[in-house]
């Protein structure tokens, strides 16, 4: 049957539907970048209702407003008030005078004769945006019948090698090819009842980590773990050995540990990803994925040969498959990051033929970027090339060919962004919802988790909630060869999950606890921080104010209450004392909800009636951003509100900053250095401002321990959280 991975068209316009704010199921999340067809459209809501927040009466007249009014006047002159032209109105009036009843009958007859047959209801995928229809073609659309996996015995050649003959302990054999069913059942029971053994590395370790394994696991501490020296220590398929040595020639202590855990099928959370380290992580993940796909394929082919033999034991039971073909899911933030992964796979697999290669290059790669020189390395890595965050791609392997854009059910590896896969799955209440192609996923790789959190992390959680569920349809499955843990609904306990992130944050920790349930165990690599506040490039007073809160649900109210009672009075006092001078106060807000709350308070409260302010969020259009930056730099606005996602997607170079109030600590420690060290540093060095005037004040609670650790350092964070002698801490 034909299968559609995605609707034929997708709107990319200025509506709430196309880029949700995190509350809508199919939205991009705050600050959607804009994508391939909107290179310079990062941020949200070009048509979002503007907010007059400056307390300065201004009149803005634009040519567009005048043209709209002129169009409305012309329309009224041409068509009249009820939509008829003046000639038609005259004719209608005459007819009503002469034969009103006949005219009515005639109009009814005409409408019946010209009435179109009823049409089937369908979902609209086009709508009017600013007078234009803005429709983006679905370049990832695949219309292809679902095919049964054709793995005849002729596919098996010497280049695939022989698993049993390669020697050594192969984790693939013990977990997938020839598992001990009783041992697997025992460890699944341990995981279900939360019977984990926890082991931590030495405190003085360069890369502190924690290992959790089921109570009955064979490897439950670090002394039993092997540190690989190179790819020659990995049991690879024959065709992968030479390319692997070329791409990954040697391992150090950390990379050897990572390779051992990843190739040993443990769940891995690595939270020290950097642009310089990304290439190694990508190569290792692709090598492991290909090795798994090739070994799975080879095992099925060998068993097919057994069934094709002249003499076969009728009682033989060979269980080597899942419900559907896809085995690896790789979740990435942009098309360019997907292209990097696919190119790495091509360099490892070295196929003789590549089907649909030109289509892939046209839709996933892009020419040189036009970034300014001040853009940091992580920004260039994430947004370089094709930065569209709406995609999904199936990759199919045969003995000599790799096919791009294969139908999901015919694919071995699926690449997707959270939004792209969320759209392919469909709404929970939809009759067309389809998650069967995720039912037999055995390896999940999520790269750049921190970037995905800036898109919409709810999509990631939704995808994990639909992994390894029982399929709704058979899809040509031979149930006599389906592994027992699939039939029992226990596939999630043998799925390997690999997460790469620049830092740890609560949502990824939640995923680690809730969804990473591998019976082989899971390991989390942590990092010891010296503190971003030590790497600013100049000396400035930095204050950290702790407020009390009890639960995450009350934290927003507690933070806002502390801000209005402890921060706002000093702001108003400072503005009055320095009336007429440039204030240059930047208020940094991590969450859009907090931004709206503070903005409304400054605009409506009697306590702030003498404060003029501007605002820049992920939804602010370019014209309003330019105006806000100009007014802030000139001193017309004393305060500028600035959101974290606006900085993530734009990295503006704001001028005129003299002091900073961080309503909440940034999730990314690089943002602290860019905002404090960059904005304040420019004012001190470029504008010859007295460094004693510059200051930074940050609000935090006990719930911000992960953020605080990255800003002030691992050792200092415990002091700031637990100190009972005060709640304000100053560093100079």
mmCIF file of C-alpha atoms in Angstrom, residues 180-406:
data_model
loop_
_atom_site.group_PDB
_atom_site.id
_atom_site.type_symbol
_atom_site.label_atom_id
_atom_site.label_comp_id
_atom_site.label_asym_id
_atom_site.label_seq_id
_atom_site.Cartn_x
_atom_site.Cartn_y
_atom_site.Cartn_z
ATOM 1 C CA UNK A 180 20.085 -15.732 26.892
ATOM 2 C CA UNK A 181 16.316 -15.370 27.233
ATOM 3 C CA UNK A 182 16.241 -16.180 30.958
ATOM 4 C CA UNK A 183 18.975 -13.646 31.753
ATOM 5 C CA UNK A 184 17.233 -10.963 29.694
ATOM 6 C CA UNK A 185 13.938 -11.655 31.467
ATOM 7 C CA UNK A 186 15.649 -11.363 34.857
ATOM 8 C CA UNK A 187 17.273 -8.015 34.036
ATOM 9 C CA UNK A 188 14.040 -6.655 32.556
ATOM 10 C CA UNK A 189 12.371 -7.472 35.842
ATOM 11 C CA UNK A 190 15.152 -5.601 37.695
ATOM 12 C CA UNK A 191 14.608 -2.502 35.573
ATOM 13 C CA UNK A 192 10.823 -2.653 35.917
ATOM 14 C CA UNK A 193 11.165 -2.727 39.703
ATOM 15 C CA UNK A 194 13.861 -0.032 39.713
ATOM 16 C CA UNK A 195 16.571 -2.319 41.047
ATOM 17 C CA UNK A 196 19.656 -0.450 39.847
ATOM 18 C CA UNK A 197 23.250 -0.577 41.033
ATOM 19 C CA UNK A 198 24.900 2.872 41.058
ATOM 20 C CA UNK A 199 28.635 3.305 40.723
ATOM 21 C CA UNK A 200 30.501 6.617 40.419
ATOM 22 C CA UNK A 201 33.966 7.311 39.107
ATOM 23 C CA UNK A 202 36.702 8.770 41.300
ATOM 24 C CA UNK A 203 36.124 12.365 42.423
ATOM 25 C CA UNK A 204 39.442 13.508 40.985
ATOM 26 C CA UNK A 205 38.607 12.044 37.572
ATOM 27 C CA UNK A 206 38.960 14.429 34.642
ATOM 28 C CA UNK A 207 35.577 13.274 33.346
ATOM 29 C CA UNK A 208 33.433 12.337 36.366
ATOM 30 C CA UNK A 209 30.717 9.885 35.412
ATOM 31 C CA UNK A 210 28.073 7.670 36.961
ATOM 32 C CA UNK A 211 27.153 4.154 35.860
ATOM 33 C CA UNK A 212 23.802 2.517 36.573
ATOM 34 C CA UNK A 213 23.172 -1.136 35.784
ATOM 35 C CA UNK A 214 20.449 -3.653 36.683
ATOM 36 C CA UNK A 215 21.123 -5.630 39.854
ATOM 37 C CA UNK A 216 21.816 -8.786 37.846
ATOM 38 C CA UNK A 217 24.138 -7.125 35.324
ATOM 39 C CA UNK A 218 27.586 -8.585 34.681
ATOM 40 C CA UNK A 219 29.213 -5.131 34.505
ATOM 41 C CA UNK A 220 28.192 -2.869 37.382
ATOM 42 C CA UNK A 221 31.345 -0.840 38.151
ATOM 43 C CA UNK A 222 34.043 1.017 36.264
ATOM 44 C CA UNK A 223 36.801 -1.463 37.075
ATOM 45 C CA UNK A 224 35.008 -4.039 34.911
ATOM 46 C CA UNK A 225 34.684 -1.707 31.936
ATOM 47 C CA UNK A 226 37.095 -1.961 29.038
ATOM 48 C CA UNK A 227 38.754 1.178 27.634
ATOM 49 C CA UNK A 228 39.187 0.674 23.885
ATOM 50 C CA UNK A 229 42.457 1.747 22.260
ATOM 51 C CA UNK A 230 41.149 2.039 18.714
ATOM 52 C CA UNK A 231 38.603 0.753 16.218
ATOM 53 C CA UNK A 232 40.579 -2.466 15.867
ATOM 54 C CA UNK A 233 39.233 -3.333 19.341
ATOM 55 C CA UNK A 234 35.644 -3.095 18.081
ATOM 56 C CA UNK A 235 34.095 -6.187 16.493
ATOM 57 C CA UNK A 236 33.137 -4.600 13.187
ATOM 58 C CA UNK A 237 31.831 -6.051 9.961
ATOM 59 C CA UNK A 238 34.647 -6.663 7.507
ATOM 60 C CA UNK A 239 33.567 -3.920 5.121
ATOM 61 C CA UNK A 240 33.737 -1.306 7.902
ATOM 62 C CA UNK A 241 37.185 -2.064 9.318
ATOM 63 C CA UNK A 242 39.322 -0.154 6.828
ATOM 64 C CA UNK A 243 37.117 2.984 6.670
ATOM 65 C CA UNK A 244 36.862 2.959 10.470
ATOM 66 C CA UNK A 245 40.641 3.044 10.913
ATOM 67 C CA UNK A 246 40.864 5.891 8.416
ATOM 68 C CA UNK A 247 38.190 8.024 10.135
ATOM 69 C CA UNK A 248 38.971 7.090 13.761
ATOM 70 C CA UNK A 249 42.661 6.167 13.893
ATOM 71 C CA UNK A 250 43.145 6.163 17.698
ATOM 72 C CA UNK A 251 41.312 6.741 21.002
ATOM 73 C CA UNK A 252 42.390 8.617 24.105
ATOM 74 C CA UNK A 253 41.089 7.896 27.622
ATOM 75 C CA UNK A 254 37.740 9.636 27.115
ATOM 76 C CA UNK A 255 37.099 8.530 23.537
ATOM 77 C CA UNK A 256 38.093 4.963 24.442
ATOM 78 C CA UNK A 257 35.563 4.977 27.277
ATOM 79 C CA UNK A 258 32.849 6.427 25.044
ATOM 80 C CA UNK A 259 33.539 3.880 22.305
ATOM 81 C CA UNK A 260 33.432 1.032 24.819
ATOM 82 C CA UNK A 261 30.034 2.059 26.169
ATOM 83 C CA UNK A 262 28.457 2.975 22.846
ATOM 84 C CA UNK A 263 29.639 -0.157 21.037
ATOM 85 C CA UNK A 264 28.733 -2.175 24.137
ATOM 86 C CA UNK A 265 25.091 -1.124 23.698
ATOM 87 C CA UNK A 266 24.838 0.899 26.928
ATOM 88 C CA UNK A 267 22.733 4.027 27.130
ATOM 89 C CA UNK A 268 24.968 7.096 27.068
ATOM 90 C CA UNK A 269 24.396 10.714 28.097
ATOM 91 C CA UNK A 270 27.435 12.776 27.134
ATOM 92 C CA UNK A 271 26.991 16.404 28.227
ATOM 93 C CA UNK A 272 30.343 17.890 27.226
ATOM 94 C CA UNK A 273 29.822 18.201 23.487
ATOM 95 C CA UNK A 274 31.728 21.030 21.788
ATOM 96 C CA UNK A 275 32.015 22.052 18.113
ATOM 97 C CA UNK A 276 35.563 20.712 18.111
ATOM 98 C CA UNK A 277 34.456 17.368 19.560
ATOM 99 C CA UNK A 278 31.349 17.025 17.396
ATOM 100 C CA UNK A 279 33.145 15.368 14.485
ATOM 101 C CA UNK A 280 34.431 12.492 16.620
ATOM 102 C CA UNK A 281 31.037 11.887 18.245
ATOM 103 C CA UNK A 282 29.353 11.861 14.844
ATOM 104 C CA UNK A 283 31.836 9.376 13.369
ATOM 105 C CA UNK A 284 31.561 7.040 16.354
ATOM 106 C CA UNK A 285 27.751 7.161 16.326
ATOM 107 C CA UNK A 286 27.596 6.490 12.572
ATOM 108 C CA UNK A 287 30.090 3.629 12.814
ATOM 109 C CA UNK A 288 28.091 1.951 15.571
ATOM 110 C CA UNK A 289 24.796 2.446 13.708
ATOM 111 C CA UNK A 290 26.122 0.989 10.457
ATOM 112 C CA UNK A 291 27.700 -1.946 12.255
ATOM 113 C CA UNK A 292 24.359 -2.725 13.905
ATOM 114 C CA UNK A 293 22.409 -2.433 10.638
ATOM 115 C CA UNK A 294 24.850 -4.649 8.721
ATOM 116 C CA UNK A 295 24.986 -7.310 11.444
ATOM 117 C CA UNK A 296 21.192 -7.366 11.736
ATOM 118 C CA UNK A 297 20.858 -7.697 7.985
ATOM 119 C CA UNK A 298 23.523 -10.401 7.798
ATOM 120 C CA UNK A 299 21.874 -12.430 10.568
ATOM 121 C CA UNK A 300 18.529 -12.405 8.756
ATOM 122 C CA UNK A 301 20.159 -13.463 5.492
ATOM 123 C CA UNK A 302 21.908 -16.378 7.180
ATOM 124 C CA UNK A 303 18.679 -17.553 8.763
ATOM 125 C CA UNK A 304 16.935 -17.236 5.402
ATOM 126 C CA UNK A 305 19.547 -19.626 4.044
ATOM 127 C CA UNK A 306 18.737 -22.073 6.858
ATOM 128 C CA UNK A 307 15.039 -22.014 5.991
ATOM 129 C CA UNK A 308 15.874 -22.422 2.300
ATOM 130 C CA UNK A 309 17.873 -25.619 2.934
ATOM 131 C CA UNK A 310 16.710 -28.983 1.694
ATOM 132 C CA UNK A 311 16.644 -30.485 5.158
ATOM 133 C CA UNK A 312 15.346 -28.394 8.000
ATOM 134 C CA UNK A 313 14.191 -29.240 11.468
ATOM 135 C CA UNK A 314 10.488 -28.459 11.704
ATOM 136 C CA UNK A 315 10.893 -27.448 15.361
ATOM 137 C CA UNK A 316 13.646 -24.926 14.666
ATOM 138 C CA UNK A 317 12.880 -21.402 15.889
ATOM 139 C CA UNK A 318 14.956 -18.525 14.536
ATOM 140 C CA UNK A 319 13.881 -15.201 15.984
ATOM 141 C CA UNK A 320 15.946 -12.443 14.410
ATOM 142 C CA UNK A 321 13.586 -9.585 13.595
ATOM 143 C CA UNK A 322 11.332 -6.891 14.940
ATOM 144 C CA UNK A 323 7.897 -5.862 13.692
ATOM 145 C CA UNK A 324 9.213 -3.421 11.077
ATOM 146 C CA UNK A 325 12.480 -2.790 9.247
ATOM 147 C CA UNK A 326 13.796 0.560 10.662
ATOM 148 C CA UNK A 327 16.401 -0.121 13.350
ATOM 149 C CA UNK A 328 18.143 3.224 13.934
ATOM 150 C CA UNK A 329 16.606 6.641 14.595
ATOM 151 C CA UNK A 330 18.843 9.736 14.535
ATOM 152 C CA UNK A 331 17.289 13.000 15.754
ATOM 153 C CA UNK A 332 19.072 16.203 14.688
ATOM 154 C CA UNK A 333 18.319 19.954 14.767
ATOM 155 C CA UNK A 334 18.866 21.027 11.123
ATOM 156 C CA UNK A 335 19.152 19.696 7.597
ATOM 157 C CA UNK A 336 22.835 20.627 7.521
ATOM 158 C CA UNK A 337 23.537 18.498 10.591
ATOM 159 C CA UNK A 338 21.676 15.658 8.878
ATOM 160 C CA UNK A 339 23.842 16.104 5.770
ATOM 161 C CA UNK A 340 26.972 15.787 7.930
ATOM 162 C CA UNK A 341 25.725 12.511 9.400
ATOM 163 C CA UNK A 342 24.750 11.116 6.003
ATOM 164 C CA UNK A 343 28.107 12.071 4.481
ATOM 165 C CA UNK A 344 29.883 10.313 7.350
ATOM 166 C CA UNK A 345 27.810 7.192 6.731
ATOM 167 C CA UNK A 346 28.667 7.323 3.036
ATOM 168 C CA UNK A 347 32.394 7.578 3.824
ATOM 169 C CA UNK A 348 32.094 4.503 6.080
ATOM 170 C CA UNK A 349 29.803 2.352 3.920
ATOM 171 C CA UNK A 350 31.498 3.231 0.601
ATOM 172 C CA UNK A 351 28.523 2.176 -1.565
ATOM 173 C CA UNK A 352 28.933 1.540 -5.270
ATOM 174 C CA UNK A 353 25.702 3.370 -6.079
ATOM 175 C CA UNK A 354 23.699 6.150 -4.423
ATOM 176 C CA UNK A 355 20.071 6.518 -5.446
ATOM 177 C CA UNK A 356 18.455 9.997 -5.235
ATOM 178 C CA UNK A 357 21.789 11.563 -4.317
ATOM 179 C CA UNK A 358 21.213 14.766 -6.313
ATOM 180 C CA UNK A 359 17.836 15.287 -4.703
ATOM 181 C CA UNK A 360 19.477 14.945 -1.310
ATOM 182 C CA UNK A 361 22.216 17.429 -2.129
ATOM 183 C CA UNK A 362 19.721 19.952 -3.501
ATOM 184 C CA UNK A 363 17.465 19.838 -0.456
ATOM 185 C CA UNK A 364 19.897 19.297 2.429
ATOM 186 C CA UNK A 365 23.036 21.235 1.580
ATOM 187 C CA UNK A 366 23.656 24.897 0.943
ATOM 188 C CA UNK A 367 26.463 27.171 -0.181
ATOM 189 C CA UNK A 368 28.656 29.532 1.793
ATOM 190 C CA UNK A 369 27.185 31.445 4.732
ATOM 191 C CA UNK A 370 27.099 35.201 5.109
ATOM 192 C CA UNK A 371 27.664 35.358 8.867
ATOM 193 C CA UNK A 372 29.398 38.396 10.295
ATOM 194 C CA UNK A 373 32.801 37.936 11.903
ATOM 195 C CA UNK A 374 31.433 38.363 15.431
ATOM 196 C CA UNK A 375 29.336 35.175 15.324
ATOM 197 C CA UNK A 376 30.761 32.513 17.701
ATOM 198 C CA UNK A 377 31.817 29.005 16.715
ATOM 199 C CA UNK A 378 28.799 27.206 18.161
ATOM 200 C CA UNK A 379 26.466 29.544 16.248
ATOM 201 C CA UNK A 380 28.269 28.849 12.979
ATOM 202 C CA UNK A 381 28.134 25.107 13.542
ATOM 203 C CA UNK A 382 24.419 25.055 14.336
ATOM 204 C CA UNK A 383 23.132 27.556 11.777
ATOM 205 C CA UNK A 384 25.714 27.144 9.028
ATOM 206 C CA UNK A 385 24.475 25.752 5.729
ATOM 207 C CA UNK A 386 20.858 24.650 5.444
ATOM 208 C CA UNK A 387 19.365 25.463 8.854
ATOM 209 C CA UNK A 388 15.809 24.279 8.174
ATOM 210 C CA UNK A 389 14.505 22.519 11.290
ATOM 211 C CA UNK A 390 11.671 20.659 9.540
ATOM 212 C CA UNK A 391 12.814 17.461 7.824
ATOM 213 C CA UNK A 392 12.735 13.664 7.842
ATOM 214 C CA UNK A 393 14.691 11.241 5.692
ATOM 215 C CA UNK A 394 14.754 7.487 5.254
ATOM 216 C CA UNK A 395 17.965 5.668 4.281
ATOM 217 C CA UNK A 396 17.854 2.169 2.817
ATOM 218 C CA UNK A 397 20.844 -0.163 2.439
ATOM 219 C CA UNK A 398 21.311 -3.009 -0.004
ATOM 220 C CA UNK A 399 24.521 -4.885 -0.736
ATOM 221 C CA UNK A 400 25.887 -2.268 -3.141
ATOM 222 C CA UNK A 401 23.462 0.650 -2.966
ATOM 223 C CA UNK A 402 22.270 3.319 -0.582
ATOM 224 C CA UNK A 403 18.905 4.868 -1.332
ATOM 225 C CA UNK A 404 17.986 8.311 -0.047
ATOM 226 C CA UNK A 405 14.326 9.227 0.559
ATOM 227 C CA UNK A 406 13.167 5.663 1.023
#
